[in-house]
Short mmCIF file of C-alpha atoms and ligand atoms in Angstrom, two decimals:
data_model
loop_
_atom_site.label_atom_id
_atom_site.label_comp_id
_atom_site.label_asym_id
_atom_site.label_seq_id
_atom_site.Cartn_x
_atom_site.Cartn_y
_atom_site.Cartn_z
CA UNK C 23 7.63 11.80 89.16
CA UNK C 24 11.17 13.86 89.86
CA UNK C 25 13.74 11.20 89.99
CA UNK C 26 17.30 11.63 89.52
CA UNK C 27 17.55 11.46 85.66
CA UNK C 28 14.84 14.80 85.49
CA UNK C 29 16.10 17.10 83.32
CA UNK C 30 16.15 20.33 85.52
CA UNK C 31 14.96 23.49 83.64
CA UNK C 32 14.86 27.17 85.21
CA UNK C 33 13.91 31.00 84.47
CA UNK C 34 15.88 33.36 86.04
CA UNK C 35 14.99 37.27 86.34
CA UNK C 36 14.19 39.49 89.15
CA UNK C 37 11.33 39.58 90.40
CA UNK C 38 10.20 36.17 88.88
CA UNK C 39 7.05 35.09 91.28
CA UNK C 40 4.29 36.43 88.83
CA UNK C 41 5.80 34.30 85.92
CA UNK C 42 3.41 32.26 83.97
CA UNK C 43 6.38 29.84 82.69
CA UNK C 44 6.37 27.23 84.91
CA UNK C 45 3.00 26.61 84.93
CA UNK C 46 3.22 26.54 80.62
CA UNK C 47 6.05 24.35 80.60
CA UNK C 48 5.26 21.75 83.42
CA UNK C 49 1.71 21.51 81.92
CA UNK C 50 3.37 20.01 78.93
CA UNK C 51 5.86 18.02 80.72
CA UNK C 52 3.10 16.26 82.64
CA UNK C 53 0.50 15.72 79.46
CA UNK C 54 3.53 14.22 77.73
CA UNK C 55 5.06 12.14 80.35
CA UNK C 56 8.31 13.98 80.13
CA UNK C 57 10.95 13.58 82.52
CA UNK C 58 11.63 17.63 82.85
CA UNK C 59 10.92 19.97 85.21
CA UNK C 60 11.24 23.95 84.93
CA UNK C 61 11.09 26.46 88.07
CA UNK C 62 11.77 30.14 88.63
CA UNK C 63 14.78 31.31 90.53
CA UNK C 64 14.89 34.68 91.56
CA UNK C 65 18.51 35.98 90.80
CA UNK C 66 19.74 39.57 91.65
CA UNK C 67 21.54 41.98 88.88
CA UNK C 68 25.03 41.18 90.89
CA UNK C 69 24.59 37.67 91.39
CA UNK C 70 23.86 37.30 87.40
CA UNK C 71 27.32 35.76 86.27
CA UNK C 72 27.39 33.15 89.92
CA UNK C 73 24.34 32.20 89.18
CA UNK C 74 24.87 31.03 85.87
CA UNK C 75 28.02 29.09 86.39
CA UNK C 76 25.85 27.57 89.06
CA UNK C 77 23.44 26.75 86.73
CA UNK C 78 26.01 25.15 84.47
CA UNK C 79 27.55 23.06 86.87
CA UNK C 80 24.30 21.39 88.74
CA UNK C 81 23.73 20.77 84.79
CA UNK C 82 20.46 22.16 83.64
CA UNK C 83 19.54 21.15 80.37
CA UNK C 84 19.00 25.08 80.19
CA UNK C 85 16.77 28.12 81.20
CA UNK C 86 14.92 31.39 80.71
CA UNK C 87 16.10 34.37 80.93
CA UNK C 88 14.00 37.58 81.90
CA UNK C 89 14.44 41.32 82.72
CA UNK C 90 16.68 42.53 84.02
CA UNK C 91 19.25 39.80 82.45
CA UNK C 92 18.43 39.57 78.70
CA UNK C 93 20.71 41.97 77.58
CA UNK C 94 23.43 41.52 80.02
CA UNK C 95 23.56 37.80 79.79
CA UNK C 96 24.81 38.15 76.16
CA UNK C 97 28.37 38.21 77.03
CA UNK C 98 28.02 35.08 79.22
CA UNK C 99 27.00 32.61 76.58
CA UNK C 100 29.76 30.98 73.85
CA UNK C 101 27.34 30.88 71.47
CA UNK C 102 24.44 33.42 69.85
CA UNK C 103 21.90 32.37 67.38
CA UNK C 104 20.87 35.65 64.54
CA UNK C 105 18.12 37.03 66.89
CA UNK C 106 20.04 37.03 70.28
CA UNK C 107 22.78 38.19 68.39
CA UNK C 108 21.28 41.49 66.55
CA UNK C 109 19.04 42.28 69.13
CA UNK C 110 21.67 42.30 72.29
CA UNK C 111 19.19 39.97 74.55
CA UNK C 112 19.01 36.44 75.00
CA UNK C 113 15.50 34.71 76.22
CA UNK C 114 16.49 31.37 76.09
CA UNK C 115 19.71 29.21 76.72
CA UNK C 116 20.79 25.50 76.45
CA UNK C 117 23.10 24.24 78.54
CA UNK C 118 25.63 22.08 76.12
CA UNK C 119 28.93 20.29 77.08
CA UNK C 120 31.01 22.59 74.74
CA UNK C 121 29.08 25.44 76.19
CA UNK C 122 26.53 27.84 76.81
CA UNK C 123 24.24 28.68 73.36
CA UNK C 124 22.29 31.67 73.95
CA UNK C 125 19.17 32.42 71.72
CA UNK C 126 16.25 34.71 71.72
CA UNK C 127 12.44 33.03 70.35
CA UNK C 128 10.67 36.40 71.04
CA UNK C 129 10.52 37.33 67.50
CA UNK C 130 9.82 33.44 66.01
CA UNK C 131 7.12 33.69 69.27
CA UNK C 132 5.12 36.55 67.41
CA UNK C 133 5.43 35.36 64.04
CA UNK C 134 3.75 31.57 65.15
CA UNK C 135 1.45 33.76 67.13
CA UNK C 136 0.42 35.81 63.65
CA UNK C 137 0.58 32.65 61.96
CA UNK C 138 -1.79 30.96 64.17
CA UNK C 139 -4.17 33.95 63.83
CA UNK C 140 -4.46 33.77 60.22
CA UNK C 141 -1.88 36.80 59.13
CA UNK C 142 -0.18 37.02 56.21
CA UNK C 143 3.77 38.08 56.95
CA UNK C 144 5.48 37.40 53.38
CA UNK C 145 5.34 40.47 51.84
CA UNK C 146 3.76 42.83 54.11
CA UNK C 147 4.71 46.28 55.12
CA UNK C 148 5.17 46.23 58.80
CA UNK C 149 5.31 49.35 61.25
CA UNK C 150 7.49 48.18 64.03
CA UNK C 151 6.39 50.53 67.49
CA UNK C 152 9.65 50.12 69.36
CA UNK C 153 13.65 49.52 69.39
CA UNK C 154 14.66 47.73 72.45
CA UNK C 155 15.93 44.23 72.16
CA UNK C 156 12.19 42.55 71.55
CA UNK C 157 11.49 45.11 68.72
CA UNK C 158 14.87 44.02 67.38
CA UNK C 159 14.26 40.19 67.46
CA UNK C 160 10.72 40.81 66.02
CA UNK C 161 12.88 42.47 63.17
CA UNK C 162 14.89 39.69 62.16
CA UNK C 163 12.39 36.94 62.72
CA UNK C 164 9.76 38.70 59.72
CA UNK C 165 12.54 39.35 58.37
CA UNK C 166 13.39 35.62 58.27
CA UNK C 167 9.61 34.99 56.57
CA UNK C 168 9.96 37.54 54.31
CA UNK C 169 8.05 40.62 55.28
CA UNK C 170 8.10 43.60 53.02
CA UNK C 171 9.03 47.10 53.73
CA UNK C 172 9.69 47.70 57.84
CA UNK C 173 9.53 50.96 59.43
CA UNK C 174 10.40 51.94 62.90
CA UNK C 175 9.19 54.50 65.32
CA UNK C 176 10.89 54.67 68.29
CA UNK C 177 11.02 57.07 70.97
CA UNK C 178 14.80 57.92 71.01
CA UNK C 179 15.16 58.17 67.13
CA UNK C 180 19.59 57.83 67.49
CA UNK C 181 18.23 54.33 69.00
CA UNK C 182 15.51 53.33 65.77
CA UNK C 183 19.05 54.65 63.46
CA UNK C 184 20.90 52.03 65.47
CA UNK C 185 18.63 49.15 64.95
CA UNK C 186 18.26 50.17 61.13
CA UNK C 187 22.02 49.40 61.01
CA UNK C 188 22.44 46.13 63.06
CA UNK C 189 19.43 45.06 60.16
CA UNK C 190 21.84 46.21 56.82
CA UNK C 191 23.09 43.30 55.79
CA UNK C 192 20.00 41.21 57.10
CA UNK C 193 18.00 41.54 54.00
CA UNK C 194 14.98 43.25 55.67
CA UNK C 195 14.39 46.70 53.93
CA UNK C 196 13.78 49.65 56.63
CA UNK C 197 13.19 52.79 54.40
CA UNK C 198 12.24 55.26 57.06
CA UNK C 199 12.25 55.48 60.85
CA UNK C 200 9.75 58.01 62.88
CA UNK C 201 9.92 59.25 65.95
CA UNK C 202 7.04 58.06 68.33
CA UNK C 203 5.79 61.13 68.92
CA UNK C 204 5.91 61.93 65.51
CA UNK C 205 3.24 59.37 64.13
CA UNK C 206 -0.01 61.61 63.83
CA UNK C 207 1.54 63.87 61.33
CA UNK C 208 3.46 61.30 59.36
CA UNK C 209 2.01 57.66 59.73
CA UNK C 210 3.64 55.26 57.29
CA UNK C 211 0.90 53.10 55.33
CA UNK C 212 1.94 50.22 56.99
CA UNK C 213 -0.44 46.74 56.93
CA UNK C 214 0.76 45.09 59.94
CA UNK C 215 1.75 47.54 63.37
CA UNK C 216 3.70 45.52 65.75
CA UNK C 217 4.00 47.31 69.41
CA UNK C 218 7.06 46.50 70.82
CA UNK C 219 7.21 49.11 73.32
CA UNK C 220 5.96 48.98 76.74
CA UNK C 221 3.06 51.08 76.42
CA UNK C 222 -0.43 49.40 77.40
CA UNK C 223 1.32 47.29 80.38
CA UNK C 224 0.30 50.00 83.30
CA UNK C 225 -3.20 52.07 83.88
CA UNK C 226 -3.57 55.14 81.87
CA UNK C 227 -0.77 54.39 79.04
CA UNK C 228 -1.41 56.36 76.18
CA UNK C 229 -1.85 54.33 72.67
CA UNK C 230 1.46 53.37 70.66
CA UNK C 231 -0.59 54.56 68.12
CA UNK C 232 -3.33 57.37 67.30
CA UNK C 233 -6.64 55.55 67.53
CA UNK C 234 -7.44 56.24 64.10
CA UNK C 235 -4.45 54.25 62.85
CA UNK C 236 -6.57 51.08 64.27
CA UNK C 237 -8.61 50.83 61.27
CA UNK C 238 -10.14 47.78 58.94
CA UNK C 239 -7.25 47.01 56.36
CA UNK C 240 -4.47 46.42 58.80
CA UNK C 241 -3.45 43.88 61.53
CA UNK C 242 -2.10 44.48 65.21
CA UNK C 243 0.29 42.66 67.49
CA UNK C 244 1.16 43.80 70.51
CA UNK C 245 3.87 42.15 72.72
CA UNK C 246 2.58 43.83 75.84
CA UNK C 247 1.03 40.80 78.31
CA UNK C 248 -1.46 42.17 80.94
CA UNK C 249 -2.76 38.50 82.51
CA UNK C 250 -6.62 38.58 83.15
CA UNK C 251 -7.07 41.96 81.11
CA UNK C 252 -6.43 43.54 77.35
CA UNK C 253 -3.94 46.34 76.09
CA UNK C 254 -5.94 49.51 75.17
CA UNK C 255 -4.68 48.57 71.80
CA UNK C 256 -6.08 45.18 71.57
CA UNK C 257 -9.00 45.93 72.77
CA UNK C 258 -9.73 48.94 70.19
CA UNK C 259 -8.14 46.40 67.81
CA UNK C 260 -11.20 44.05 68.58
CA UNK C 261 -13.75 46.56 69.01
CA UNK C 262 -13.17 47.73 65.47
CA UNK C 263 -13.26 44.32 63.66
CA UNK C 264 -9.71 44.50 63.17
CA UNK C 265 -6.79 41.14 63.25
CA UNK C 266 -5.07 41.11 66.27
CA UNK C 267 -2.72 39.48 68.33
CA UNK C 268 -2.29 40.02 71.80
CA UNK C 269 1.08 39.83 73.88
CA UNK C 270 -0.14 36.63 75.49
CA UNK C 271 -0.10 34.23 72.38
CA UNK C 272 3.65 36.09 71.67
CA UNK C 273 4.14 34.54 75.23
CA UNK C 274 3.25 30.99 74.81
CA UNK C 275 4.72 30.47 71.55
CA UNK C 276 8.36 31.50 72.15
CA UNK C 277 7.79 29.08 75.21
CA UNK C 278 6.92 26.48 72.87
CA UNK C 279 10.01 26.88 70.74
CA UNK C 280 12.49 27.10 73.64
CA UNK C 281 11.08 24.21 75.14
CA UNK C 282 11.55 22.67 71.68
CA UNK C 283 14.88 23.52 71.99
CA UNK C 284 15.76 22.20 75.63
CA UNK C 285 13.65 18.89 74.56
CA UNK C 286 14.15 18.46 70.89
CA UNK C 287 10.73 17.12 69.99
CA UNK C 288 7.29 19.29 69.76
CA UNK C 289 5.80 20.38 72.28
CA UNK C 290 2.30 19.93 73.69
CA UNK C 291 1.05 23.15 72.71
CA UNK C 292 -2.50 22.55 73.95
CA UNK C 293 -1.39 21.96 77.35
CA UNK C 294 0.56 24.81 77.79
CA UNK C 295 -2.08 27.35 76.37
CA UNK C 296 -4.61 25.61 78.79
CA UNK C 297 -2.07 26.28 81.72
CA UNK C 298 -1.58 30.19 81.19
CA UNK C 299 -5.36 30.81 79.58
P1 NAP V 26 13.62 47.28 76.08
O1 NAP V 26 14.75 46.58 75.40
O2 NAP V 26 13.86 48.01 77.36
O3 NAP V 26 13.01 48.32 75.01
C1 NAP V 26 11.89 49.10 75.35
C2 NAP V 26 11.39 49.83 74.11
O4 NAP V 26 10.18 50.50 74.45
C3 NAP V 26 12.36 50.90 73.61
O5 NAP V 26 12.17 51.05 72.23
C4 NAP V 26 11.87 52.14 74.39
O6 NAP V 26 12.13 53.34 73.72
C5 NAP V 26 10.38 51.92 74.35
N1 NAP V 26 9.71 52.56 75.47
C6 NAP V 26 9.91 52.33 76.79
N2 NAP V 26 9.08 53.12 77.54
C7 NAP V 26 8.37 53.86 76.65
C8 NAP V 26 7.38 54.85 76.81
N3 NAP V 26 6.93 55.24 78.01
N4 NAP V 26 6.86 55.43 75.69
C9 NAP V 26 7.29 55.06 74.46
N5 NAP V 26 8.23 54.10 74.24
C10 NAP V 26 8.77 53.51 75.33
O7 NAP V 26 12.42 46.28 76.38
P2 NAP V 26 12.01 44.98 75.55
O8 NAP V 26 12.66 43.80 76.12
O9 NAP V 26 12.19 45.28 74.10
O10 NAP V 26 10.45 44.83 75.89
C11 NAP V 26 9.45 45.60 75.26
C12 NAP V 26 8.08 45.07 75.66
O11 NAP V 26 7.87 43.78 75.10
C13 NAP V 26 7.88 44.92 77.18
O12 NAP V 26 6.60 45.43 77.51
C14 NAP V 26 7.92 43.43 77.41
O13 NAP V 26 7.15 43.02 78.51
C15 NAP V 26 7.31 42.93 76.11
N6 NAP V 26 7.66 41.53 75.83
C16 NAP V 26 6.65 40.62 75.74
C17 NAP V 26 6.94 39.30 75.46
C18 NAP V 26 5.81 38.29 75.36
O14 NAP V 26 6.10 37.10 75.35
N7 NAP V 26 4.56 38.72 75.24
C19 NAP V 26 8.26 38.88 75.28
C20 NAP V 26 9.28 39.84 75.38
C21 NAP V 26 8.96 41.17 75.66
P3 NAP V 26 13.47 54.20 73.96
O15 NAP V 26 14.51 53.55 73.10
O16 NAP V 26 13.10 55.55 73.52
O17 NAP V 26 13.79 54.09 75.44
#
């Protein structure tokens, strides 16, 4: 029941209707008797910086944040945790009396998703598909559980040099980048691929990767989310016996760890897979 002490909870983005949050988050609100509720509010590119004053002084306990605001909500926020911070985009923000604390779970999203599907990180060589600012918090969060070696291949190889610098310093080794194109003649031995570009979201996308790549040996995650269907690459992925994650498991858990952020306890993690499955 919404009452006057309901913590209010919001993603913002344009367009927002198709979002799948809402019905994730207020799943677990309801299964856990939690006095929060989370909607979608559809805010233009210009109205970005209104909007989130707004939001600060009708005091949310804190919100989403989707294309096209991740990257420019950055300088908005007093606060940036390592992953919002290297990668330039926030997902997530709490809504503090000192302040705004911007964070990104996109990269601790995948690696609970590879967790839950059985795949060794620690160690691995990883071949990251991608430079934007999810390939970038994918980065630091393996980083963060110790993956081996991590390559890039990006499409704009000045942009896969930039993101190898924002890493120095982070720990994570990156001793080559490739450029996408590039991949058939010079393929990295890599045993987890990640694809963090946009490729398998629309009809008729080419691969990230040559189909041959997608072979017994190595594991796949993609971050692409295509509700009621499967990336090209997942499905080959499956078809050939091969681990996979698909972008929809990335999806519900960096929900679950911003909502563990806005709520500070665990969330029901059942519920909100039910909601978006
Ligand atoms: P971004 O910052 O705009 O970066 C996009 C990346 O993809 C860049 O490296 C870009 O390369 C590359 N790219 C774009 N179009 C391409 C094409 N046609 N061919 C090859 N490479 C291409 O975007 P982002 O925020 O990182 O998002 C990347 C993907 O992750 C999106 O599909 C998004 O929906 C998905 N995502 C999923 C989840 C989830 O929960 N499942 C969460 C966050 C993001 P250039 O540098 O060469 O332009």
């Amino acid at each position: 029941m919404i009452s006057g002490k309901t913590g209010l909870l919001a993603l913002i983005g344009h367009p927002v209707s198709h979002s799948l949050s809402p019905a994730m988050h207020n799943a677990a609100f309801v299964a856990d008797g939690l006095d929060f509720v989370y909607v979608c509010l559809d805010v233009g590119p210009d109205e970005l910086s209104a909007a989130v004053k707004g939001l600060q002084a009708l005091k949310l306990r804190g919100f989403n944040v989707t294309m096209p605001h991740k990257r420019t909500m950055v300088p908005l926020v007093d606060e940036l945790d390592e992953e919002a911070s290297i990668s330039g985009a926030i997902n997530t923000v709490m809504i503090e009396d000192s302040g705004l604390r911007g964070f990104n779970t996109d990269g601790g999203g995948m690696v609970m998703a590879c967790q839950e599907a059985g795949i060794e990180l620690s160690g691995r060589s990883v071949l990251l598909l991608g430079a934007g600012g999810t390939a970038a918090a994918i980065a630091v969060a393996f980083g963060n559980v110790g993956v081996g070696e991590l390559h890039i291949a990006n499409r704009n190889v000045e942009r896969a040099a930039h993101l190898r610098n924002k890493l120095y310093g982070t720990g994570i080794k990156v001793p080559a980048i490739y450029p996408l194109d590039a991949l058939e003649d010079e393929m990295p031995d890599a045993e987890i691929v990640i694809n963090a570009t946009p490729l398998g979201m629309k009809e008729g996308d080419p691969m990230p990767v040559p189909s041959g790549y997608v072979r017994e040996g190595r594991a796949f995650c993609d971050a692409v989310y295509r509700p009621g269907t499967q990336t090209p690459l997942v499905q080959l992925a499956r078809d050939r016996d091969v681990p996979v994650v698909a972008g929809d498991r990335m999806l519900l858990y960096q929900g679950v760890l911003a909502q563990k952020l806005w709520t500070g306890r665990e969330p029901n993690v059942k519920a909100m897979d039910r909601a978006i499955s």
